[in-house]
Amino acid sequence: MQETFILPFLWLTLGAILTLFTFSFLYKDNPLYKFAEHLVVGVSAGYFVVLLFWTSLKPKLIDTVFYNFSNEWFYILPGILGILMWFRFSRKLAWVSRYPIAVYIGIGSGLAIPLNMQNFVNRQLSATMIPVGFGNWTDFWNIFIVIGVICGVIYFFFSKEHKGAFGAMAKVGIWVLMIGFGASFGFTVMARISLFVNRISFLIEDWLEIVTGSI
Amino acid sequence: MDFFEKISQLDRRWVYLFLAVVVVIAFLTKFDVPVTITSEVKSIYDRIESLNEGDKILIAFDYDPNALAELHPMSFAILEHCQRRGVKVIGVTLSQYGAGMAENILRTASGTYAEKIDRFRAYNDQMYDKTNDSRYRDKSYKKDWEYGLDYCFLGYKPYPALVILGMGQNFRLYFPQDYYNTPLGELDIMQGVRNYDDIKLAIDVTAGNTADFWLIYGNGRYGVPLALGLTGVMGADYYQYLQSGQIFGLIGGWKGAAEYEELVGRDEGKAKEGMPAQVVAHLTIILFIVLGNLGYFLSDRRKQSTAGQA
């Protein structure tokens, strides 16, 4: 066996073993699956801590504060807020951590609320105000969009009892939602099968090939 | 207990086993499945086709290893298309485990010089024969897809919303250096690129909520033309943004990736290779849904008639 072959062989074999451990959950929960699951969580957490240090803490705080303080001294302010966050671990001083949380929520809300309203509500509303009719296929299909939106919204209107014409529209709304859920289910099946096929491809084309090649 | 009752009470593990067997058989037999091109995928292809050689686009590879299976094929297909058109790609990732994904795909897609020449010649020959379109470049490929010149990778920075907003002001705000610590000023591709005004479009290949951030901040705040490449699970939730014009294209899961592979003539694409397994898996699940519901309704009717007799 060549030296350059050993390392990829070991990594691929480890990947194959962990894949099989994960699939074992389909039979029933077991220690092998638990091991694979905990390994993923542990490795992910460790990786993220190191990544955050090198991509955020070091370049944005340590380097700027210690090596470029005169130009970018203000970077120390979020640094102090970050340190205040650690007071959550003290029962007596946990209240101190509310200040950085307040700043974080304030900035987050200020950034998100107006643009969320604009992009997820206003633009979607204006996209419903569209020409409808029977002149061409686009206008014809637009009828379904308008009816679907109105009936879907009516289904979630609970201040009036769903009876008569109102109830009928709410029922159409349920059907629209069900069609949406059906589309999501179809997409989800595709997603899960993609993951499964990829693992099968890995086991057969990558791992088995290298194993049979090594014998 | 009749057949339908047995089916409706079947242990789920038999379903898993049956599904696994048919998927493996379909994967190994590799029969052809026709791929129908949808307008939402074609519009991305057309938009990249309409770009000039040397135009720059941004691709955000915002996914982790758990979405590699679904999103790598479409990333490869888009990059292949950009290479063939001579479109330059600025790569970035806003997903915490995405740096490895993005680097892997950019390095693999860049390939070797000889491979590139062969692929370009094959493509150009094919396209000249098909369309005789003067837009396509000379048959002799000029250069390799070179880092810093034709593509670059800015790396990862946390807090996607802030990074997207920051790049709208200046790429250098969050990325003074690329992933390999080269100052952006030293990269040829970044010359004259300050913010979104200097790129033609952005494509977010994502498995998470960064799609929302790109919609709100990238398109909503800065008006960057945006397309999304999504996992299958997310696909259905983003079609309304296509209709509202907030995105100009959408590639959903393997089916979308297979369509893009078909459009760029990428025969060895992983998504196209997996389509037979997709077809049989969907048919199997439809079969089980039909049998399960039949069993449920028949046993329900039998219970009602037994209760009526009593």
Coordinates of C-alpha atoms in Angstrom, one line a residue:
Chain A
M1 CA 0.0 0.0 0.0
Q2 CA 1.5 3.4 -1.0
E3 CA 2.0 6.0 1.7
T4 CA 0.0 8.6 -0.1
F5 CA -2.9 6.2 -0.2
I6 CA -3.2 5.5 3.5
L7 CA -4.4 8.8 4.7
P8 CA -7.3 9.2 2.2
F9 CA -8.2 5.6 2.8
L10 CA -8.4 6.2 6.6
W11 CA -10.5 9.3 6.2
L12 CA -12.9 7.7 3.7
T13 CA -13.2 4.7 5.9
L14 CA -14.0 6.9 8.9
G15 CA -16.6 8.7 6.8
A16 CA -18.1 5.4 5.7
I17 CA -18.3 4.1 9.2
L18 CA -20.0 7.3 10.5
T19 CA -22.4 7.2 7.6
L20 CA -23.4 3.7 8.5
F21 CA -23.7 4.7 12.2
T22 CA -26.0 7.5 11.2
F23 CA -28.2 5.2 9.0
S24 CA -28.5 2.7 11.9
F25 CA -31.0 5.2 13.5
L26 CA -33.5 4.2 10.8
Y27 CA -33.7 0.8 12.6
K28 CA -33.8 2.2 16.1
D29 CA -32.0 4.6 18.4
N30 CA -28.7 3.1 19.5
P31 CA -25.3 4.0 20.9
L32 CA -23.5 4.0 17.5
Y33 CA -25.9 6.7 16.2
K34 CA -25.5 8.6 19.5
F35 CA -21.8 8.5 19.1
A36 CA -22.0 9.9 15.5
E37 CA -24.5 12.6 16.6
H38 CA -22.4 13.7 19.5
L39 CA -19.2 13.8 17.4
V40 CA -20.9 16.1 14.9
V41 CA -22.1 18.4 17.6
G42 CA -18.7 18.5 19.4
V43 CA -16.7 19.0 16.2
S44 CA -19.1 21.7 15.0
A45 CA -19.0 23.7 18.3
G46 CA -15.2 23.5 18.5
Y47 CA -14.8 24.5 14.8
F48 CA -17.1 27.5 15.3
V49 CA -15.4 28.8 18.4
V50 CA -12.0 28.8 16.6
L51 CA -13.6 30.3 13.5
L52 CA -15.2 33.1 15.4
F53 CA -11.9 33.9 17.1
W54 CA -9.9 34.1 13.8
T55 CA -12.6 35.8 11.7
S56 CA -14.1 38.2 14.2
L57 CA -12.5 38.5 17.6
K58 CA -8.9 38.7 16.5
P59 CA -9.2 41.0 13.4
K60 CA -12.0 43.2 14.6
L61 CA -11.1 43.5 18.3
I62 CA -7.7 42.3 19.3
D63 CA -5.8 43.6 16.3
T64 CA -7.6 46.9 16.1
V65 CA -7.4 47.7 19.9
F66 CA -3.9 46.6 20.5
Y67 CA -2.2 47.6 17.2
N68 CA -4.3 50.4 15.7
F69 CA -5.9 52.0 18.7
S70 CA -5.4 55.7 17.6
N71 CA -7.5 55.2 14.4
E72 CA -10.0 52.6 15.5
W73 CA -10.3 53.1 19.2
F74 CA -14.1 52.9 19.1
Y75 CA -13.9 49.1 18.4
I76 CA -13.3 48.9 22.2
L77 CA -17.0 49.8 22.8
P78 CA -18.5 46.6 21.3
G79 CA -15.6 44.8 23.1
I80 CA -16.8 46.1 26.4
L81 CA -20.4 45.3 25.6
G82 CA -19.3 41.8 24.8
I83 CA -17.5 41.4 28.1
L84 CA -20.6 42.7 29.9
M85 CA -22.5 39.8 28.4
W86 CA -20.5 37.4 30.5
F87 CA -22.1 38.8 33.6
R88 CA -25.1 36.5 32.9
F89 CA -23.1 33.8 34.7
S90 CA -23.3 35.7 38.0
R91 CA -26.6 35.6 39.9
K92 CA -25.9 39.0 41.6
L93 CA -24.7 40.9 38.5
A94 CA -26.7 39.2 35.8
W95 CA -28.6 42.5 35.3
V96 CA -25.4 44.1 33.8
S97 CA -25.8 41.8 30.8
R98 CA -29.1 43.5 30.0
Y99 CA -27.3 46.5 28.6
P100 CA -25.5 44.8 25.8
I101 CA -28.7 42.8 25.0
A102 CA -30.6 46.1 24.9
V103 CA -28.1 47.5 22.4
Y104 CA -28.2 44.4 20.3
I105 CA -32.0 44.3 20.2
G106 CA -32.1 48.0 19.4
I107 CA -29.8 47.8 16.5
G108 CA -31.3 44.5 15.3
S109 CA -34.9 45.9 15.4
G110 CA -33.9 49.2 13.8
L111 CA -32.3 47.3 10.9
A112 CA -34.8 44.6 10.5
I113 CA -38.3 46.0 11.1
P114 CA -38.6 48.7 8.3
L115 CA -36.9 46.5 5.7
N116 CA -38.8 43.4 6.8
M117 CA -42.1 45.3 6.4
Q118 CA -41.0 46.7 3.0
N119 CA -39.8 43.4 1.5
F120 CA -41.9 40.7 3.1
V121 CA -45.2 42.6 3.4
N122 CA -45.4 45.7 1.2
R123 CA -43.8 44.2 -1.9
Q124 CA -45.7 41.0 -1.5
L125 CA -49.0 43.0 -1.3
S126 CA -48.1 45.0 -4.4
A127 CA -47.2 41.8 -6.2
T128 CA -50.8 40.7 -5.6
M129 CA -52.2 43.8 -7.3
I130 CA -51.8 42.5 -10.8
P131 CA -53.9 42.5 -14.0
V132 CA -56.4 39.7 -14.2
G133 CA -58.5 38.5 -17.1
F134 CA -58.8 36.0 -19.9
G135 CA -56.8 37.8 -22.6
N136 CA -53.7 35.8 -22.1
W137 CA -52.4 32.9 -19.9
T138 CA -50.5 35.2 -17.5
D139 CA -53.6 37.3 -16.7
F140 CA -55.6 34.1 -16.4
W141 CA -53.2 32.5 -13.9
N142 CA -53.1 35.8 -12.0
I143 CA -56.7 35.2 -11.1
F144 CA -55.6 32.2 -9.0
I145 CA -52.9 34.2 -7.3
V146 CA -55.4 36.9 -6.3
I147 CA -58.1 34.4 -5.2
G148 CA -55.5 32.2 -3.4
V149 CA -54.1 35.2 -1.4
I150 CA -57.6 36.6 -0.4
C151 CA -58.9 33.1 0.6
G152 CA -55.7 32.2 2.4
V153 CA -55.9 35.4 4.5
I154 CA -59.6 34.9 5.2
Y155 CA -58.8 31.5 6.7
F156 CA -56.6 33.2 9.3
F157 CA -59.3 35.8 10.1
F158 CA -60.8 34.5 13.3
S159 CA -62.9 37.5 14.4
K160 CA -65.8 36.3 12.3
E161 CA -67.3 32.8 12.3
H162 CA -66.4 30.8 9.2
K163 CA -70.0 30.4 7.9
G164 CA -71.8 31.0 4.6
A165 CA -69.8 32.7 1.8
F166 CA -67.1 33.7 4.3
G167 CA -66.7 30.1 5.4
A168 CA -66.6 28.9 1.8
M169 CA -63.8 31.3 1.1
A170 CA -62.0 30.1 4.2
K171 CA -62.4 26.5 2.9
V172 CA -60.8 27.6 -0.5
G173 CA -58.0 29.1 1.6
I174 CA -57.4 25.7 3.3
W175 CA -57.2 24.1 -0.1
V176 CA -54.7 26.7 -1.2
L177 CA -52.6 26.1 1.9
M178 CA -52.8 22.3 1.4
I179 CA -51.5 22.6 -2.1
G180 CA -48.7 24.7 -0.8
F181 CA -47.9 22.1 1.9
G182 CA -48.0 19.4 -0.8
A183 CA -45.5 21.3 -2.9
S184 CA -43.3 21.7 0.2
F185 CA -43.6 17.9 0.9
G186 CA -42.6 17.0 -2.6
F187 CA -39.6 19.3 -2.4
T188 CA -38.7 17.8 1.0
V189 CA -38.8 14.3 -0.3
M190 CA -36.5 15.4 -3.1
A191 CA -34.1 16.9 -0.6
R192 CA -34.0 13.9 1.6
I193 CA -33.5 11.5 -1.3
S194 CA -30.7 13.8 -2.6
L195 CA -28.9 13.4 0.7
F196 CA -29.4 9.6 0.7
V197 CA -28.2 9.2 -2.9
N198 CA -25.2 11.3 -2.1
R199 CA -24.3 9.0 0.8
I200 CA -24.9 5.9 -1.4
S201 CA -22.7 7.5 -4.1
F202 CA -20.0 8.1 -1.4
L203 CA -20.2 4.5 -0.1
I204 CA -20.2 2.9 -3.6
E205 CA -18.2 5.2 -5.8
D206 CA -15.7 6.7 -3.3
W207 CA -15.2 4.3 -0.4
L208 CA -15.9 0.8 -2.0
E209 CA -13.8 1.7 -5.0
I210 CA -10.8 2.6 -2.8
V211 CA -11.4 -0.5 -0.6
T212 CA -11.6 -2.9 -3.5
G213 CA -8.6 -1.2 -5.1
S214 CA -6.6 -1.8 -1.9
I215 CA -7.2 -5.5 -1.7
Chain B
M1 CA -56.7 -8.8 8.4
D2 CA -56.6 -8.1 4.6
F3 CA -53.8 -6.7 2.5
F4 CA -54.7 -3.0 2.8
E5 CA -55.1 -3.3 6.5
K6 CA -51.7 -4.9 6.8
I7 CA -50.2 -2.2 4.6
S8 CA -51.7 0.6 6.7
Q9 CA -50.1 -1.0 9.8
L10 CA -46.8 -1.8 8.2
D11 CA -43.7 -1.1 10.4
R12 CA -42.0 2.0 9.0
R13 CA -38.7 0.2 8.8
W14 CA -40.0 -2.0 6.0
V15 CA -40.8 1.3 4.1
Y16 CA -37.3 2.5 4.7
L17 CA -35.8 -0.8 3.6
F18 CA -37.9 -0.9 0.4
L19 CA -37.1 2.7 -0.4
A20 CA -33.4 2.2 0.2
V21 CA -33.4 -0.9 -2.1
V22 CA -35.2 0.8 -5.0
V23 CA -33.0 3.9 -4.7
V24 CA -29.8 1.9 -4.7
I25 CA -31.0 -0.1 -7.7
A26 CA -32.0 3.0 -9.6
F27 CA -28.6 4.7 -8.7
L28 CA -26.6 1.7 -10.0
T29 CA -28.6 1.1 -13.2
K30 CA -28.3 4.8 -14.3
F31 CA -31.1 5.0 -16.8
D32 CA -31.8 8.3 -18.5
V33 CA -34.5 10.7 -17.2
P34 CA -35.5 13.6 -19.4
V35 CA -35.0 16.9 -17.6
T36 CA -37.6 19.6 -18.4
I37 CA -36.3 23.1 -18.1
T38 CA -38.3 25.5 -16.1
S39 CA -38.5 29.3 -16.6
E40 CA -37.1 30.1 -13.1
V41 CA -33.9 28.2 -13.8
K42 CA -33.7 29.3 -17.5
S43 CA -33.8 33.0 -16.4
I44 CA -30.6 32.6 -14.4
Y45 CA -28.9 30.9 -17.3
D46 CA -30.1 33.6 -19.7
R47 CA -29.0 36.4 -17.4
I48 CA -25.5 34.9 -17.2
E49 CA -25.5 34.3 -21.0
S50 CA -26.3 38.0 -21.5
L51 CA -23.2 39.1 -19.6
N52 CA -20.1 40.2 -21.4
E53 CA -16.7 38.6 -20.9
G54 CA -15.0 40.2 -17.9
D55 CA -18.3 41.1 -16.2
K56 CA -18.2 40.4 -12.5
I57 CA -20.8 38.6 -10.4
L58 CA -21.0 37.7 -6.7
I59 CA -21.8 34.1 -5.6
A60 CA -22.5 33.5 -1.9
F61 CA -22.0 29.8 -1.0
D62 CA -24.0 30.0 2.2
Y63 CA -24.2 26.3 3.1
D64 CA -22.7 23.8 5.4
P65 CA -21.5 20.2 4.8
N66 CA -25.0 18.9 5.6
A67 CA -26.3 20.6 2.4
L68 CA -23.3 19.7 0.2
A69 CA -25.2 16.9 -1.5
E70 CA -28.0 19.2 -2.7
L71 CA -26.1 22.4 -3.4
H72 CA -22.7 21.5 -4.6
P73 CA -24.1 20.3 -8.0
M74 CA -25.8 23.6 -8.7
S75 CA -22.8 25.5 -7.6
F76 CA -20.6 23.5 -10.0
A77 CA -23.0 24.1 -12.8
I78 CA -23.2 27.8 -12.3
L79 CA -19.4 28.1 -12.0
E80 CA -19.0 26.1 -15.1
H81 CA -21.3 28.5 -17.0
C82 CA -19.4 31.5 -15.7
Q83 CA -16.1 30.0 -16.8
R84 CA -17.4 29.3 -20.2
R85 CA -18.8 32.8 -20.6
G86 CA -15.6 34.4 -19.2
V87 CA -17.7 35.9 -16.3
K88 CA -15.6 36.7 -13.2
V89 CA -16.8 35.4 -9.9
I90 CA -16.3 36.9 -6.5
G91 CA -17.0 34.1 -3.9
V92 CA -18.1 34.7 -0.4
T93 CA -19.7 32.7 2.4
L94 CA -21.9 33.8 5.2
S95 CA -22.5 30.4 6.6
Q96 CA -20.3 29.4 9.6
Y97 CA -19.2 26.1 8.2
G98 CA -19.3 27.3 4.6
A99 CA -15.7 28.4 4.1
G100 CA -14.6 24.8 3.5
M101 CA -17.5 24.3 1.1
A102 CA -16.8 27.4 -0.9
E103 CA -13.1 26.8 -1.1
N104 CA -13.6 23.2 -2.1
I105 CA -15.9 24.1 -4.9
L106 CA -13.9 27.0 -6.2
R107 CA -10.7 25.0 -6.2
T108 CA -12.3 22.0 -7.8
A109 CA -14.1 24.1 -10.4
S110 CA -10.9 25.9 -11.4
G111 CA -9.4 22.5 -12.3
T112 CA -6.3 22.1 -14.3
Y113 CA -5.3 24.1 -17.4
A114 CA -5.5 21.1 -19.7
E115 CA -9.0 20.1 -18.4
K116 CA -10.2 23.6 -18.9
I117 CA -9.0 23.8 -22.5
D118 CA -10.7 20.5 -23.3
R119 CA -14.0 21.6 -21.7
F120 CA -14.0 25.0 -23.3
R121 CA -13.3 23.6 -26.8
A122 CA -16.0 20.9 -26.4
Y123 CA -18.5 23.5 -25.3
N124 CA -17.6 26.1 -28.0
D125 CA -17.6 23.5 -30.7
Q126 CA -21.0 22.3 -29.6
M127 CA -22.5 25.7 -29.3
Y128 CA -21.1 26.9 -32.6
D129 CA -22.6 23.9 -34.3
K130 CA -25.9 24.5 -32.6
T131 CA -26.4 28.2 -32.8
N132 CA -23.6 29.7 -34.9
D133 CA -23.9 32.7 -32.5
S134 CA -21.1 35.3 -32.8
R135 CA -21.4 36.1 -29.1
Y136 CA -19.5 32.9 -28.2
R137 CA -15.8 33.3 -27.8
D138 CA -13.1 32.2 -30.1
K139 CA -12.6 28.4 -30.1
S140 CA -9.1 28.6 -28.8
Y141 CA -9.4 29.2 -25.1
K142 CA -7.2 32.1 -23.9
K143 CA -6.3 31.4 -20.3
D144 CA -6.9 29.2 -17.3
W145 CA -9.4 30.2 -14.7
E146 CA -6.9 31.9 -12.5
Y147 CA -7.3 32.9 -8.8
G148 CA -7.2 36.6 -8.3
L149 CA -7.8 37.3 -12.0
D150 CA -11.0 35.3 -12.9
Y151 CA -12.2 34.4 -9.4
C152 CA -11.5 35.1 -5.8
F153 CA -12.8 33.9 -2.4
L154 CA -13.4 36.6 0.2
G155 CA -14.0 34.1 3.0
Y156 CA -16.4 34.0 5.9
K157 CA -17.5 36.7 8.3
P158 CA -20.2 36.2 11.0
Y159 CA -23.6 38.0 11.2
P160 CA -24.9 37.7 7.6
A161 CA -27.3 40.7 7.7
L162 CA -24.5 43.1 8.8
V163 CA -22.0 41.7 6.3
I164 CA -24.5 42.0 3.4
L165 CA -25.2 45.6 4.4
G166 CA -21.5 46.3 4.8
M167 CA -20.7 44.9 1.3
G168 CA -23.3 47.3 0.0
Q169 CA -21.1 50.2 1.2
N170 CA -17.7 48.7 0.5
F171 CA -16.5 45.1 0.2
R172 CA -13.4 46.1 2.1
L173 CA -15.4 47.1 5.1
Y174 CA -15.8 43.5 6.2
F175 CA -13.2 41.9 3.9
P176 CA -10.1 44.0 3.8
Q177 CA -8.3 40.8 2.9
D178 CA -9.5 37.7 1.0
Y179 CA -9.6 34.2 2.6
Y180 CA -5.9 33.7 2.0
N181 CA -5.0 37.1 3.7
T182 CA -4.3 38.9 0.4
P183 CA -5.4 42.5 0.6
L184 CA -8.3 43.0 -1.9
G185 CA -6.4 45.8 -3.6
E186 CA -3.8 43.3 -4.7
L187 CA -6.4 41.1 -6.5
D188 CA -6.9 42.0 -10.1
I189 CA -10.6 41.0 -10.0
M190 CA -11.3 43.4 -7.2
Q191 CA -9.9 46.4 -9.1
G192 CA -12.7 48.9 -9.6
V193 CA -15.1 46.9 -7.4
R194 CA -16.2 48.9 -4.5
N195 CA -19.8 47.7 -3.7
Y196 CA -22.8 46.1 -5.4
D197 CA -22.9 48.8 -8.0
D198 CA -19.8 47.3 -9.6
I199 CA -21.1 43.7 -9.9
K200 CA -23.8 42.6 -12.4
L201 CA -25.8 40.3 -10.1
A202 CA -25.6 38.2 -7.0
I203 CA -26.5 34.5 -6.6
D204 CA -27.1 33.1 -3.1
V205 CA -26.7 29.4 -3.0
T206 CA -28.1 28.7 0.5
A207 CA -29.4 26.2 2.9
G208 CA -30.6 28.7 5.6
N209 CA -32.0 32.0 6.4
T210 CA -29.3 34.0 4.5
A211 CA -31.7 33.9 1.6
D212 CA -34.0 36.2 3.7
F213 CA -31.1 38.5 4.5
W214 CA -30.1 38.7 0.8
L215 CA -33.7 39.5 -0.1
I216 CA -34.1 42.2 2.6
Y217 CA -30.7 43.8 2.6
G218 CA -29.1 42.8 -0.7
N219 CA -32.1 43.3 -3.0
G220 CA -34.4 45.4 -0.8
R221 CA -31.9 47.9 0.5
Y222 CA -29.3 48.0 -2.3
G223 CA -31.3 46.7 -5.2
V224 CA -28.8 44.1 -6.3
P225 CA -30.3 41.7 -8.9
L226 CA -30.6 38.5 -7.0
A227 CA -31.1 34.9 -7.8
L228 CA -31.4 32.0 -5.3
G229 CA -30.1 28.5 -5.3
L230 CA -32.0 26.6 -2.6
T231 CA -32.3 23.2 -0.9
G232 CA -35.4 21.3 -1.8
V233 CA -36.9 21.9 1.7
M234 CA -36.8 25.7 1.1
G235 CA -37.8 25.7 -2.5
A236 CA -41.5 26.1 -2.2
D237 CA -41.2 28.9 0.3
Y238 CA -39.4 31.3 -2.1
Y239 CA -41.5 31.1 -5.3
Q240 CA -43.5 34.2 -4.2
Y241 CA -40.4 36.3 -4.4
L242 CA -40.0 35.2 -8.0
Q243 CA -43.5 36.4 -8.8
S244 CA -43.0 39.7 -7.0
G245 CA -39.8 40.3 -8.9
Q246 CA -37.5 40.4 -5.9
I247 CA -35.5 37.6 -7.3
F248 CA -34.9 37.0 -11.1
G249 CA -34.4 33.2 -10.8
L250 CA -34.6 30.2 -8.5
I251 CA -32.9 26.9 -8.6
G252 CA -34.6 24.5 -6.3
G253 CA -32.8 21.4 -5.0
W254 CA -31.5 18.6 -7.3
K255 CA -34.2 19.1 -9.9
G256 CA -33.2 22.7 -10.4
A257 CA -29.5 21.7 -10.4
A258 CA -30.2 19.0 -13.0
E259 CA -31.9 21.6 -15.2
Y260 CA -28.9 23.9 -14.9
E261 CA -26.5 21.0 -15.7
E262 CA -28.7 20.2 -18.7
L263 CA -28.5 23.9 -19.9
V264 CA -24.8 24.1 -19.6
G265 CA -24.3 20.6 -21.1
R266 CA -22.6 19.2 -18.0
D267 CA -23.1 15.5 -18.6
E268 CA -21.1 14.3 -15.6
G269 CA -23.2 16.4 -13.2
K270 CA -24.2 14.8 -9.9
A271 CA -27.8 16.1 -10.0
K272 CA -28.5 14.6 -13.4
E273 CA -26.9 11.4 -12.2
G274 CA -29.2 11.2 -9.2
M275 CA -32.4 12.0 -11.1
P276 CA -33.3 8.3 -11.7
A277 CA -33.1 7.6 -8.0
Q278 CA -35.3 10.7 -7.4
V279 CA -37.9 9.4 -9.8
V280 CA -38.2 6.0 -8.3
A281 CA -38.1 7.3 -4.8
H282 CA -41.0 9.7 -5.5
L283 CA -43.0 6.9 -7.3
T284 CA -42.4 4.6 -4.3
I285 CA -43.5 7.2 -1.8
I286 CA -46.6 8.0 -4.0
L287 CA -47.3 4.2 -4.0
F288 CA -47.1 4.0 -0.3
I289 CA -49.3 7.1 0.2
V290 CA -52.0 5.6 -2.1
L291 CA -51.8 2.1 -0.4
G292 CA -51.8 3.6 3.1
N293 CA -54.8 5.8 2.4
L294 CA -56.7 3.0 0.7
G295 CA -56.0 0.8 3.7
Y296 CA -57.2 3.6 6.0
F297 CA -60.4 4.3 4.1
L298 CA -61.3 0.6 3.5
S299 CA -60.8 -0.3 7.2
D300 CA -62.7 2.8 8.3
R301 CA -65.6 1.9 6.0
R302 CA -65.5 -1.7 7.3
K303 CA -65.6 -0.4 10.9
Q304 CA -68.6 1.8 10.1
S305 CA -70.5 -1.1 8.5
T306 CA -69.7 -3.4 11.4
A307 CA -71.0 -0.7 13.8
G308 CA -74.1 -0.3 11.7
Q309 CA -74.9 -4.0 11.8
A310 CA -74.4 -4.1 15.6

